[in-house]
Tab-separated table of C-alpha atoms in Angstrom:
chain	number	residue	atom	x	y	z
A	1	MET	CA	-86.941	92.479	199.007
A	2	ASP	CA	-86.371	88.792	199.575
A	3	PRO	CA	-83.939	88.645	202.636
A	4	GLN	CA	-82.276	85.432	201.426
A	5	ALA	CA	-81.621	86.983	197.914
A	6	LYS	CA	-80.269	90.029	199.569
A	7	LYS	CA	-77.810	88.014	201.712
A	8	THR	CA	-76.628	85.773	198.859
A	9	ALA	CA	-76.200	88.792	196.399
A	10	LEU	CA	-74.264	90.776	198.949
A	11	ARG	CA	-72.034	87.828	199.816
A	12	SER	CA	-71.127	87.685	196.153
A	13	ILE	CA	-68.827	90.725	196.801
A	14	ASN	CA	-65.113	89.746	196.925
A	15	TYR	CA	-63.063	90.830	199.859
A	16	GLY	CA	-59.678	90.406	201.421
A	17	LEU	CA	-59.050	90.224	205.163
A	18	TYR	CA	-57.197	92.975	207.013
A	19	VAL	CA	-56.151	93.894	210.532
A	20	LEU	CA	-57.118	97.589	211.124
A	21	THR	CA	-55.261	99.179	213.906
A	22	ALA	CA	-55.522	102.552	215.764
A	23	ALA	CA	-53.745	104.097	218.742
A	24	ASP	CA	-54.383	107.047	220.948
A	25	GLY	CA	-51.315	107.461	223.077
A	26	ASP	CA	-50.793	104.080	224.638
A	27	GLU	CA	-54.416	103.027	224.160
A	28	TYR	CA	-54.566	100.540	221.183
A	29	ALA	CA	-57.325	98.877	219.204
A	30	ALA	CA	-56.956	96.288	216.409
A	31	ALA	CA	-59.757	94.437	214.451
A	32	GLY	CA	-60.107	92.094	211.576
A	33	VAL	CA	-62.073	93.885	208.946
A	34	ASN	CA	-63.047	93.186	205.304
A	35	TRP	CA	-65.296	96.099	204.210
A	36	LEU	CA	-62.422	97.944	202.670
A	37	SER	CA	-61.750	99.489	199.243
A	38	GLN	CA	-59.729	102.218	197.552
A	39	ALA	CA	-61.797	105.203	196.688
A	40	SER	CA	-59.590	107.602	194.613
A	41	PHE	CA	-56.255	107.681	192.988
A	42	GLU	CA	-55.566	111.329	193.501
A	43	PRO	CA	-55.500	112.020	196.387
A	44	PRO	CA	-54.993	108.362	197.236
A	45	LEU	CA	-58.199	107.564	199.273
A	46	VAL	CA	-59.608	104.489	200.821
A	47	MET	CA	-63.024	103.724	202.354
A	48	VAL	CA	-63.688	101.371	205.213
A	49	GLY	CA	-66.797	100.277	207.181
A	50	ILE	CA	-66.106	100.081	210.940
A	51	LYS	CA	-68.534	98.557	213.346
A	52	ALA	CA	-69.963	101.538	215.241
A	53	ASP	CA	-69.716	99.917	218.671
A	54	SER	CA	-66.194	98.401	218.158
A	55	ASP	CA	-63.046	99.344	220.254
A	56	SER	CA	-61.391	100.842	217.242
A	57	HIS	CA	-64.242	103.196	216.394
A	58	PRO	CA	-63.827	105.828	219.151
A	59	ILE	CA	-59.986	105.840	218.705
A	60	ILE	CA	-60.395	106.527	214.951
A	61	GLU	CA	-62.922	109.178	215.698
A	62	ARG	CA	-60.632	110.865	218.270
A	63	THR	CA	-57.280	110.559	216.459
A	64	GLY	CA	-58.542	110.719	212.691
A	65	ALA	CA	-56.123	108.052	211.889
A	66	PHE	CA	-55.770	104.360	211.393
A	67	ALA	CA	-53.556	101.742	209.688
A	68	VAL	CA	-54.463	98.763	207.517
A	69	ASN	CA	-52.404	95.523	207.639
A	70	VAL	CA	-53.000	93.092	204.839
A	71	LEU	CA	-53.203	89.384	205.750
A	72	GLY	CA	-51.548	86.920	203.333
A	73	GLU	CA	-53.240	83.731	202.083
A	74	GLU	CA	-51.391	81.699	204.798
A	75	GLN	CA	-52.287	84.040	207.590
A	76	LEU	CA	-55.889	83.271	208.472
A	77	ASP	CA	-54.792	82.301	212.038
A	78	VAL	CA	-53.425	85.768	212.499
A	79	GLY	CA	-56.631	87.315	211.375
A	80	LYS	CA	-58.593	85.184	213.728
A	81	ALA	CA	-56.564	86.490	216.657
A	82	PHE	CA	-58.095	89.883	215.911
A	83	PHE	CA	-61.686	88.801	216.027
A	84	ARG	CA	-61.571	89.369	219.734
A	85	THR	CA	-60.821	92.249	222.212
A	86	THR	CA	-57.505	93.755	221.772
A	87	THR	CA	-54.774	92.843	224.399
A	88	VAL	CA	-51.431	94.559	224.434
A	89	GLU	CA	-48.330	92.881	225.983
A	90	GLY	CA	-45.056	94.564	225.494
A	91	ASP	CA	-44.599	95.197	221.826
A	92	THR	CA	-47.268	92.738	220.844
A	93	LEU	CA	-50.958	93.139	219.990
A	94	ASN	CA	-52.937	89.891	220.543
A	95	GLY	CA	-49.689	87.995	220.477
A	96	PHE	CA	-48.254	89.575	217.242
A	97	ARG	CA	-45.376	91.992	217.313
A	98	PHE	CA	-45.965	95.615	216.131
A	99	GLU	CA	-44.138	98.841	215.462
A	100	ARG	CA	-45.700	102.255	215.484
A	101	GLY	CA	-46.477	103.745	211.951
A	102	PRO	CA	-44.185	106.577	211.061
A	103	GLN	CA	-47.063	108.967	210.148
A	104	THR	CA	-49.833	108.262	212.587
A	105	GLY	CA	-48.408	106.068	215.268
A	106	ALA	CA	-51.074	103.351	214.465
A	107	PRO	CA	-49.674	99.904	215.016
A	108	LEU	CA	-48.109	97.958	212.057
A	109	LEU	CA	-47.983	94.300	212.503
A	110	VAL	CA	-44.403	93.230	211.433
A	111	ASP	CA	-45.432	89.710	210.196
A	112	LEU	CA	-47.850	91.167	207.624
A	113	ALA	CA	-46.508	91.951	204.098
A	114	TYR	CA	-48.315	95.034	203.166
A	115	TRP	CA	-49.536	98.081	205.176
A	116	PHE	CA	-50.796	101.631	204.714
A	117	GLU	CA	-51.538	104.496	207.140
A	118	CYS	CA	-54.471	106.682	206.698
A	119	ARG	CA	-55.918	110.037	207.815
A	120	VAL	CA	-59.677	110.440	207.936
A	121	THR	CA	-61.093	113.017	205.590
A	122	ASP	CA	-64.859	112.227	205.610
A	123	THR	CA	-67.100	110.293	207.903
A	124	VAL	CA	-70.454	108.891	207.116
A	125	ARG	CA	-72.559	107.763	210.221
A	126	ARG	CA	-75.479	106.035	208.769
A	127	GLY	CA	-75.768	102.395	209.581
A	128	ASP	CA	-74.446	99.929	212.143
A	129	HIS	CA	-70.945	100.498	210.628
A	130	THR	CA	-69.525	103.929	209.992
A	131	VAL	CA	-67.856	104.704	206.596
A	132	PHE	CA	-64.510	106.477	207.095
A	133	VAL	CA	-63.046	107.916	203.861
A	134	ALA	CA	-59.350	108.512	204.479
A	135	GLU	CA	-56.243	109.574	202.647
A	136	VAL	CA	-53.231	107.180	202.344
A	137	VAL	CA	-50.328	109.007	204.000
A	138	ASP	CA	-47.712	106.322	204.111
A	139	ALA	CA	-47.329	102.719	202.899
A	140	GLY	CA	-44.972	99.927	202.965
A	141	VAL	CA	-44.219	96.504	201.564
A	142	ARG	CA	-42.316	93.819	203.531
A	143	ASP	CA	-42.575	90.976	201.017
A	144	GLU	CA	-44.067	91.639	197.657
A	145	ASN	CA	-44.335	87.849	196.980
A	146	VAL	CA	-47.166	87.353	199.523
A	147	VAL	CA	-50.495	86.720	197.880
A	148	PRO	CA	-53.262	88.557	199.843
A	149	LEU	CA	-55.846	86.427	201.628
A	150	LEU	CA	-59.183	86.065	199.919
A	151	LEU	CA	-62.009	85.957	202.397
A	152	ARG	CA	-64.175	83.660	200.161
A	153	SER	CA	-61.430	81.000	200.063
A	154	THR	CA	-61.609	80.593	203.911
A	155	GLY	CA	-65.254	79.582	203.917
A	156	MET	CA	-65.877	82.504	206.293
A	157	ASN	CA	-67.884	85.597	205.357
A	158	TYR	CA	-68.911	88.838	206.745
A	159	GLY	CA	-71.696	90.527	204.749
A	160	GLY	CA	-75.189	89.835	203.529
B	1	MET	CA	-44.388	108.136	201.054
B	2	ASP	CA	-42.731	105.833	198.420
B	3	PRO	CA	-45.073	105.873	195.334
B	4	GLN	CA	-44.033	102.331	194.472
B	5	ALA	CA	-44.827	101.151	197.974
B	6	LYS	CA	-48.144	102.934	197.898
B	7	LYS	CA	-49.126	101.371	194.588
B	8	THR	CA	-47.995	97.863	195.599
B	9	ALA	CA	-49.685	98.077	199.073
B	10	LEU	CA	-52.999	99.366	197.653
B	11	ARG	CA	-53.078	96.688	194.991
B	12	SER	CA	-52.889	94.104	197.777
B	13	ILE	CA	-56.604	94.855	198.373
B	14	ASN	CA	-58.890	92.144	197.043
B	15	TYR	CA	-61.636	92.968	194.603
B	16	GLY	CA	-64.352	91.530	192.496
B	17	LEU	CA	-65.457	93.069	189.208
B	18	TYR	CA	-69.037	94.459	188.632
B	19	VAL	CA	-71.021	96.199	186.068
B	20	LEU	CA	-72.604	99.162	187.631
B	21	THR	CA	-75.686	100.511	185.821
B	22	ALA	CA	-77.883	103.599	186.119
B	23	ALA	CA	-80.734	105.034	184.047
B	24	ASP	CA	-82.545	108.333	183.735
B	25	GLY	CA	-85.484	107.759	181.581
B	26	ASP	CA	-84.070	106.322	178.525
B	27	GLU	CA	-80.586	107.574	179.166
B	28	TYR	CA	-78.487	104.706	180.197
B	29	ALA	CA	-74.981	104.273	181.598
B	30	ALA	CA	-72.984	101.197	182.524
B	31	ALA	CA	-69.335	100.775	183.805
B	32	GLY	CA	-67.101	98.108	184.979
B	33	VAL	CA	-66.179	98.908	188.639
B	34	ASN	CA	-64.312	97.169	191.365
B	35	TRP	CA	-64.237	99.788	194.332
B	36	LEU	CA	-67.216	98.400	196.025
B	37	SER	CA	-67.896	96.967	199.420
B	38	GLN	CA	-70.758	96.472	201.829
B	39	ALA	CA	-70.838	99.206	204.539
B	40	SER	CA	-73.692	98.169	207.040
B	41	PHE	CA	-75.904	95.353	207.803
B	42	GLU	CA	-78.793	97.273	209.147
B	43	PRO	CA	-79.845	99.181	207.102
B	44	PRO	CA	-78.087	97.292	204.293
B	45	LEU	CA	-75.599	99.778	202.933
B	46	VAL	CA	-72.955	99.556	200.266
B	47	MET	CA	-70.266	102.001	199.286
B	48	VAL	CA	-68.868	102.441	195.756
B	49	GLY	CA	-66.076	104.692	194.260
B	50	ILE	CA	-67.283	106.128	190.853
B	51	LYS	CA	-64.975	108.057	188.509
B	52	ALA	CA	-66.133	111.601	188.832
B	53	ASP	CA	-65.805	112.274	185.038
B	54	SER	CA	-67.568	108.969	183.904
B	55	ASP	CA	-70.926	108.614	182.134
B	56	SER	CA	-72.622	107.093	185.079
B	57	HIS	CA	-71.674	109.699	187.603
B	58	PRO	CA	-74.139	112.304	186.552
B	59	ILE	CA	-76.953	109.874	186.216
B	60	ILE	CA	-76.408	108.537	189.688
B	61	GLU	CA	-76.338	112.179	191.000
B	62	ARG	CA	-79.542	113.036	189.219
B	63	THR	CA	-81.542	109.875	190.037
B	64	GLY	CA	-79.815	108.831	193.321
B	65	ALA	CA	-79.986	105.242	192.169
B	66	PHE	CA	-77.909	102.446	190.602
B	67	ALA	CA	-77.667	98.750	190.323
B	68	VAL	CA	-74.690	96.411	190.710
B	69	ASN	CA	-74.446	93.334	188.519
B	70	VAL	CA	-71.797	90.763	189.692
B	71	LEU	CA	-69.513	89.111	187.190
B	72	GLY	CA	-68.908	85.463	187.505
B	73	GLU	CA	-65.432	83.866	187.143
B	74	GLU	CA	-65.993	82.985	183.556
B	75	GLN	CA	-67.376	86.369	182.529
B	76	LEU	CA	-64.242	88.583	182.171
B	77	ASP	CA	-65.314	89.073	178.504
B	78	VAL	CA	-68.637	90.541	179.644
B	79	GLY	CA	-66.806	92.835	182.075
B	80	LYS	CA	-64.444	94.054	179.357
B	81	ALA	CA	-67.420	95.158	177.210
B	82	PHE	CA	-68.144	97.671	179.967
B	83	PHE	CA	-64.770	99.425	179.986
B	84	ARG	CA	-66.014	101.570	177.098
B	85	THR	CA	-68.622	103.987	176.443
B	86	THR	CA	-72.156	102.736	176.805
B	87	THR	CA	-74.282	101.805	173.732
B	88	VAL	CA	-77.845	100.814	173.768
B	89	GLU	CA	-79.408	98.776	171.090
B	90	GLY	CA	-82.957	97.556	171.708
B	91	ASP	CA	-82.929	95.750	175.014
B	92	THR	CA	-79.186	95.297	175.023
B	93	LEU	CA	-76.361	97.436	176.718
B	94	ASN	CA	-72.951	96.986	175.046
B	95	GLY	CA	-74.364	93.881	173.460
B	96	PHE	CA	-75.729	92.229	176.620
B	97	ARG	CA	-79.500	91.842	177.312
B	98	PHE	CA	-80.893	93.816	180.227
B	99	GLU	CA	-84.154	94.297	181.945
B	100	ARG	CA	-85.171	97.227	184.248
B	101	GLY	CA	-84.678	96.824	187.941
B	102	PRO	CA	-88.065	96.657	189.841
B	103	GLN	CA	-87.269	99.414	192.332
B	104	THR	CA	-85.081	101.928	190.431
B	105	GLY	CA	-85.258	101.098	186.772
B	106	ALA	CA	-81.494	100.699	186.618
B	107	PRO	CA	-80.581	97.995	184.054
B	108	LEU	CA	-80.006	94.462	185.316
B	109	LEU	CA	-77.864	92.294	182.967
B	110	VAL	CA	-79.773	88.966	182.638
B	111	ASP	CA	-76.560	86.938	182.051
B	112	LEU	CA	-75.166	87.894	185.405
B	113	ALA	CA	-75.972	85.694	188.394
B	114	TYR	CA	-76.177	88.260	191.143
B	115	TRP	CA	-77.638	91.743	191.319
B	116	PHE	CA	-78.749	94.407	193.689
B	117	GLU	CA	-80.347	97.870	193.395
B	118	CYS	CA	-79.215	100.825	195.541
B	119	ARG	CA	-80.483	104.160	196.548
B	120	VAL	CA	-77.868	106.877	197.399
B	121	THR	CA	-77.992	107.905	201.089
B	122	ASP	CA	-74.697	109.931	201.267
B	123	THR	CA	-72.087	111.318	198.940
B	124	VAL	CA	-68.528	112.129	199.522
B	125	ARG	CA	-66.954	114.329	196.700
B	126	ARG	CA	-63.220	114.238	197.674
B	127	GLY	CA	-60.976	112.713	195.088
B	128	ASP	CA	-61.049	111.777	191.434
B	129	HIS	CA	-63.675	109.231	192.301
B	130	THR	CA	-66.880	110.015	194.252
B	131	VAL	CA	-67.936	107.752	197.220
B	132	PHE	CA	-71.604	107.008	196.976
B	133	VAL	CA	-72.920	105.310	200.149
B	134	ALA	CA	-76.279	103.567	199.159
B	135	GLU	CA	-79.014	101.530	200.689
B	136	VAL	CA	-79.773	98.138	199.093
B	137	VAL	CA	-83.451	98.231	198.151
B	138	ASP	CA	-83.799	95.103	196.130
B	139	ALA	CA	-81.590	92.054	195.232
B	140	GLY	CA	-81.830	88.961	193.140
B	141	VAL	CA	-79.996	85.675	192.425
B	142	ARG	CA	-80.256	84.018	189.070
B	143	ASP	CA	-77.681	81.229	189.704
B	144	GLU	CA	-76.354	80.698	193.217
B	145	ASN	CA	-73.670	78.234	191.912
B	146	VAL	CA	-71.820	81.016	189.982
B	147	VAL	CA	-68.436	81.814	191.730
B	148	PRO	CA	-67.834	85.670	191.550
B	149	LEU	CA	-64.862	86.896	189.557
B	150	LEU	CA	-61.746	87.751	191.465
B	151	LEU	CA	-60.037	90.802	189.773
B	152	ARG	CA	-56.638	89.705	190.935
B	153	SER	CA	-57.087	86.320	189.065
B	154	THR	CA	-57.457	88.122	185.731
B	155	GLY	CA	-54.022	89.724	185.891
B	156	MET	CA	-55.756	93.083	185.659
B	157	ASN	CA	-55.942	95.659	188.412
B	158	TYR	CA	-57.455	98.961	189.112
B	159	GLY	CA	-55.910	100.667	192.180
B	160	GLY	CA	-52.579	101.701	193.588
């Protein structure tokens, strides 16, 4: 396999950008992720690839839960704030206010338009990222007019 | 959970559109899919959600292999041709010429700019779609200038 062709072909997949959050008691983790897709209508499942050595990975494994917060097209700056280690100050995560999700307690960023909470049903530990398949157990929309951010349009990518 | 909020929130995920193909001898299947993401850099893994009662599902299960062909932004018409049952005529699938992938024999549509072949490593049978996690074993780029199609921009969606 030609490594450059592999990289270019895999980067042709389209992604959004999301802040994935998890909490175990008062321990929090949040990370910018893009390897996310729905995986079933009934039950409503999603699948997400989470870096095996990331802060959020052990919390998801322990609690079996996480939330996904969807960045809007004008919110790349918010996303970038979650490419670093999570810091909690009062009711803010990396400087952005959150509330606890009603079903799982995972943090929901109040500035982001769409969110859903998930409970892990299946885990595939195979590569440098773990695949969590998870059922969507709650969801909310704060502003249905927000257009989700397209990773390709930022000039950034994570894949290949 | 509010069903409308669930639908709207899940439809905020960004997707491309792909023609997934599989072959078992001279039995072929091809389907338009969008629930696809990379899932690991090393080894290079992808994850895809495939409708459990689709033509391609049993072939992927039997052969443990499939190919992904990436639609460009001007190729929605090609994608729509794969929303119906697969028909093979000579070296065409649903009217579009293919060649067999070098590693798996899965059909590669020669009009599409990016492709990769995959071998299934893990299978999660949970919902109305099965999650296949698969290693990318070969890949190619026919025209690196093609911008991949964004499902949202077509006004269509599959999710929610």
